[in-house]
PDB file of C-alpha atoms in Angstrom:
ATOM      1  CA  UNK A 911      12.093   8.964  -7.575  1.00 87.00           C
ATOM      2  CA  UNK A 912      12.856   6.701  -4.658  1.00 91.00           C
ATOM      3  CA  UNK A 913      10.317   5.088  -2.382  1.00 94.00           C
ATOM      4  CA  UNK A 914      11.435   3.912   1.033  1.00 93.00           C
ATOM      5  CA  UNK A 915       9.126   1.612   2.951  1.00 92.00           C
ATOM      6  CA  UNK A 916       9.380   1.160   6.690  1.00 94.00           C
ATOM      7  CA  UNK A 917       7.416  -0.365   9.534  1.00 95.00           C
ATOM      8  CA  UNK A 918       5.718  -3.727   9.487  1.00 92.00           C
ATOM      9  CA  UNK A 919       6.928  -6.505  11.756  1.00 97.00           C
ATOM     10  CA  UNK A 920       5.188  -9.214  13.709  1.00 97.00           C
ATOM     11  CA  UNK A 921       1.848  -9.223  15.506  1.00 98.00           C
ATOM     12  CA  UNK A 922      -0.713 -11.680  16.748  1.00 98.00           C
ATOM     13  CA  UNK A 923      -4.010 -12.059  14.944  1.00 98.00           C
ATOM     14  CA  UNK A 924      -6.396  -9.254  15.810  1.00 98.00           C
ATOM     15  CA  UNK A 925      -3.593  -6.774  16.359  1.00 98.00           C
ATOM     16  CA  UNK A 926      -2.505  -3.740  14.391  1.00 98.00           C
ATOM     17  CA  UNK A 927       0.547  -2.680  12.457  1.00 98.00           C
ATOM     18  CA  UNK A 928       1.408   0.175  10.187  1.00 97.00           C
ATOM     19  CA  UNK A 929       3.762   0.574   7.289  1.00 97.00           C
ATOM     20  CA  UNK A 930       4.939   3.828   5.782  1.00 96.00           C
ATOM     21  CA  UNK A 931       6.355   4.891   2.470  1.00 95.00           C
ATOM     22  CA  UNK A 932       8.464   7.988   2.034  1.00 93.00           C
ATOM     23  CA  UNK A 933       9.180   9.450  -1.368  1.00 89.00           C
ATOM     24  CA  UNK A 934      12.352  11.314  -2.170  1.00 86.00           C
ATOM     25  CA  UNK A 935      13.037  13.528  -5.134  1.00 80.00           C
ATOM     26  CA  UNK A 936       9.312  13.715  -5.742  1.00 75.00           C
ATOM     27  CA  UNK A 937       6.190  15.454  -4.503  1.00 73.00           C
ATOM     28  CA  UNK A 938       3.032  13.361  -4.267  1.00 71.00           C
ATOM     29  CA  UNK A 939       0.721  16.080  -5.429  1.00 70.00           C
ATOM     30  CA  UNK A 940      -2.178  14.543  -7.267  1.00 76.00           C
ATOM     31  CA  UNK A 941      -0.456  11.245  -8.059  1.00 86.00           C
ATOM     32  CA  UNK A 942      -1.680   7.853  -6.993  1.00 91.00           C
ATOM     33  CA  UNK A 943       0.062   5.907  -4.275  1.00 93.00           C
ATOM     34  CA  UNK A 944      -0.780   2.250  -4.021  1.00 95.00           C
ATOM     35  CA  UNK A 945      -0.058  -0.592  -1.644  1.00 97.00           C
ATOM     36  CA  UNK A 946       0.422  -4.167  -2.755  1.00 98.00           C
ATOM     37  CA  UNK A 947       1.440  -7.345  -1.000  1.00 98.00           C
ATOM     38  CA  UNK A 948       3.004 -10.582  -2.050  1.00 98.00           C
ATOM     39  CA  UNK A 949       3.062 -13.948  -0.359  1.00 96.00           C
ATOM     40  CA  UNK A 950       5.717 -16.536  -1.242  1.00 91.00           C
ATOM     41  CA  UNK A 951       4.903 -18.252  -4.496  1.00 94.00           C
ATOM     42  CA  UNK A 952       2.016 -15.937  -5.275  1.00 96.00           C
ATOM     43  CA  UNK A 953       1.517 -12.936  -7.519  1.00 96.00           C
ATOM     44  CA  UNK A 954       1.552  -9.427  -6.193  1.00 97.00           C
ATOM     45  CA  UNK A 955      -1.867  -8.519  -4.817  1.00 97.00           C
ATOM     46  CA  UNK A 956      -3.487  -5.093  -4.663  1.00 98.00           C
ATOM     47  CA  UNK A 957      -4.249  -3.819  -1.155  1.00 98.00           C
ATOM     48  CA  UNK A 958      -5.323  -0.207  -1.584  1.00 97.00           C
ATOM     49  CA  UNK A 959      -4.577   3.141  -3.140  1.00 95.00           C
ATOM     50  CA  UNK A 960      -4.995   6.805  -2.398  1.00 91.00           C
ATOM     51  CA  UNK A 961      -4.975  10.005  -4.393  1.00 82.00           C
ATOM     52  CA  UNK A 962      -6.853  13.246  -4.464  1.00 72.00           C
ATOM     53  CA  UNK A 963     -10.433  12.603  -5.499  1.00 68.00           C
ATOM     54  CA  UNK A 964     -10.558   9.113  -4.049  1.00 68.00           C
ATOM     55  CA  UNK A 965     -11.675  10.275  -0.665  1.00 73.00           C
ATOM     56  CA  UNK A 966     -10.323   7.963   1.995  1.00 78.00           C
ATOM     57  CA  UNK A 967      -8.955   5.561  -0.573  1.00 88.00           C
ATOM     58  CA  UNK A 968      -9.850   2.520  -2.610  1.00 93.00           C
ATOM     59  CA  UNK A 969      -9.316  -0.922  -1.120  1.00 96.00           C
ATOM     60  CA  UNK A 970      -9.397  -4.554  -2.006  1.00 97.00           C
ATOM     61  CA  UNK A 971     -12.391  -6.431  -0.625  1.00 97.00           C
ATOM     62  CA  UNK A 972     -10.111  -8.531   1.536  1.00 97.00           C
ATOM     63  CA  UNK A 973      -8.937  -5.538   3.579  1.00 98.00           C
ATOM     64  CA  UNK A 974     -11.763  -3.014   3.267  1.00 97.00           C
ATOM     65  CA  UNK A 975     -12.944  -1.896   6.679  1.00 97.00           C
ATOM     66  CA  UNK A 976      -9.715  -3.063   8.357  1.00 98.00           C
ATOM     67  CA  UNK A 977      -7.025  -1.107   6.530  1.00 98.00           C
ATOM     68  CA  UNK A 978      -6.762   2.630   5.995  1.00 97.00           C
ATOM     69  CA  UNK A 979      -4.368   4.794   4.008  1.00 95.00           C
ATOM     70  CA  UNK A 980      -3.358   8.307   4.865  1.00 92.00           C
ATOM     71  CA  UNK A 981      -0.883  10.719   3.386  1.00 87.00           C
ATOM     72  CA  UNK A 982       1.267  13.437   4.855  1.00 86.00           C
ATOM     73  CA  UNK A 983       2.002  15.715   1.941  1.00 79.00           C
ATOM     74  CA  UNK A 984       4.330  17.865   4.013  1.00 81.00           C
ATOM     75  CA  UNK A 985       6.569  14.865   4.660  1.00 85.00           C
ATOM     76  CA  UNK A 986       5.901  13.181   1.319  1.00 87.00           C
ATOM     77  CA  UNK A 987       4.863  10.062   3.204  1.00 90.00           C
ATOM     78  CA  UNK A 988       1.980   7.636   2.890  1.00 92.00           C
ATOM     79  CA  UNK A 989       0.886   5.371   5.727  1.00 95.00           C
ATOM     80  CA  UNK A 990      -0.949   2.071   5.593  1.00 97.00           C
ATOM     81  CA  UNK A 991      -2.673   1.348   8.912  1.00 97.00           C
ATOM     82  CA  UNK A 992      -3.648  -2.295   9.289  1.00 98.00           C
ATOM     83  CA  UNK A 993      -6.139  -3.261  11.973  1.00 98.00           C
ATOM     84  CA  UNK A 994      -7.755  -6.543  12.973  1.00 98.00           C
ATOM     85  CA  UNK A 995      -4.981  -8.364  11.210  1.00 98.00           C
ATOM     86  CA  UNK A 996      -5.409 -11.968  10.137  1.00 98.00           C
ATOM     87  CA  UNK A 997      -2.799 -14.656   9.438  1.00 97.00           C
ATOM     88  CA  UNK A 998      -3.661 -14.408   5.748  1.00 97.00           C
ATOM     89  CA  UNK A 999      -2.454 -10.807   5.792  1.00 98.00           C
ATOM     90  CA  UNK A1000       1.076 -12.123   6.212  1.00 98.00           C
ATOM     91  CA  UNK A1001       3.103 -10.952   3.222  1.00 98.00           C
ATOM     92  CA  UNK A1002       5.735  -8.536   2.015  1.00 98.00           C
ATOM     93  CA  UNK A1003       4.072  -5.179   1.554  1.00 98.00           C
ATOM     94  CA  UNK A1004       5.112  -2.798  -1.212  1.00 97.00           C
ATOM     95  CA  UNK A1005       4.269   0.819  -1.873  1.00 96.00           C
ATOM     96  CA  UNK A1006       4.051   2.012  -5.439  1.00 96.00           C
ATOM     97  CA  UNK A1007       3.662   5.294  -7.291  1.00 94.00           C
ATOM     98  CA  UNK A1008       1.671   5.805 -10.472  1.00 93.00           C
ATOM     99  CA  UNK A1009       2.826   8.765 -12.515  1.00 88.00           C
ATOM    100  CA  UNK A1010      -0.236   8.525 -14.701  1.00 85.00           C
ATOM    101  CA  UNK A1011      -3.781   8.590 -13.343  1.00 85.00           C
ATOM    102  CA  UNK A1012      -5.281   5.120 -13.600  1.00 89.00           C
ATOM    103  CA  UNK A1013      -9.029   4.936 -13.507  1.00 90.00           C
ATOM    104  CA  UNK A1014     -10.394   3.308 -10.401  1.00 90.00           C
ATOM    105  CA  UNK A1015     -10.907  -0.052 -12.067  1.00 92.00           C
ATOM    106  CA  UNK A1016      -7.251  -0.029 -13.127  1.00 94.00           C
ATOM    107  CA  UNK A1017      -5.828   0.677  -9.683  1.00 94.00           C
ATOM    108  CA  UNK A1018      -5.352  -2.995  -8.795  1.00 96.00           C
ATOM    109  CA  UNK A1019      -3.113  -3.609 -11.826  1.00 96.00           C
ATOM    110  CA  UNK A1020       0.576  -3.468 -10.778  1.00 96.00           C
ATOM    111  CA  UNK A1021       1.437  -2.591 -14.381  1.00 96.00           C
ATOM    112  CA  UNK A1022      -0.039   0.859 -13.885  1.00 96.00           C
ATOM    113  CA  UNK A1023       2.560   1.799 -11.277  1.00 96.00           C
ATOM    114  CA  UNK A1024       5.914   3.209 -12.254  1.00 95.00           C
ATOM    115  CA  UNK A1025       7.977   3.181  -9.068  1.00 95.00           C
ATOM    116  CA  UNK A1026       8.138   0.669  -6.260  1.00 96.00           C
ATOM    117  CA  UNK A1027       9.487   0.608  -2.751  1.00 95.00           C
ATOM    118  CA  UNK A1028      11.684  -2.227  -1.556  1.00 94.00           C
ATOM    119  CA  UNK A1029       9.005  -4.039   0.451  1.00 93.00           C
ATOM    120  CA  UNK A1030       8.600  -4.663   4.143  1.00 96.00           C
ATOM    121  CA  UNK A1031       7.566  -7.863   5.897  1.00 97.00           C
ATOM    122  CA  UNK A1032       4.329  -8.149   7.833  1.00 98.00           C
ATOM    123  CA  UNK A1033       3.794 -11.358   9.783  1.00 98.00           C
ATOM    124  CA  UNK A1034       0.563 -12.189  11.591  1.00 98.00           C
ATOM    125  CA  UNK A1035       0.549 -15.236  13.823  1.00 97.00           C
ATOM    126  CA  UNK A1036      -2.567 -17.172  14.707  1.00 94.00           C
TER     127      UNK A1036
END
């Protein structure tokens, strides 16, 4: 399984960006796809996750209502749409795939994800 992240970039506060994650040699099916982010010197932080049965997704409090996740099963791609961005959203964003099925309360734990994309930078200026 390989996960390839793309998108991101630079935007002013209040703007929008999107990042995508394409999976090769794998079909999403019912598996969980998560998004995490990491700022320099900090631990990796959960952003959100999506899988069948989670409806529109499960999100960290810090991004709920501003970020959405969608999936294109035909293209084996997951998209993270980030709106009303804030400077504190600046980080490297990673997509991740869980081969198991973590319960909702376990979704924020990076240890429950088996494959990771390479990360893409998102920078929000004030």
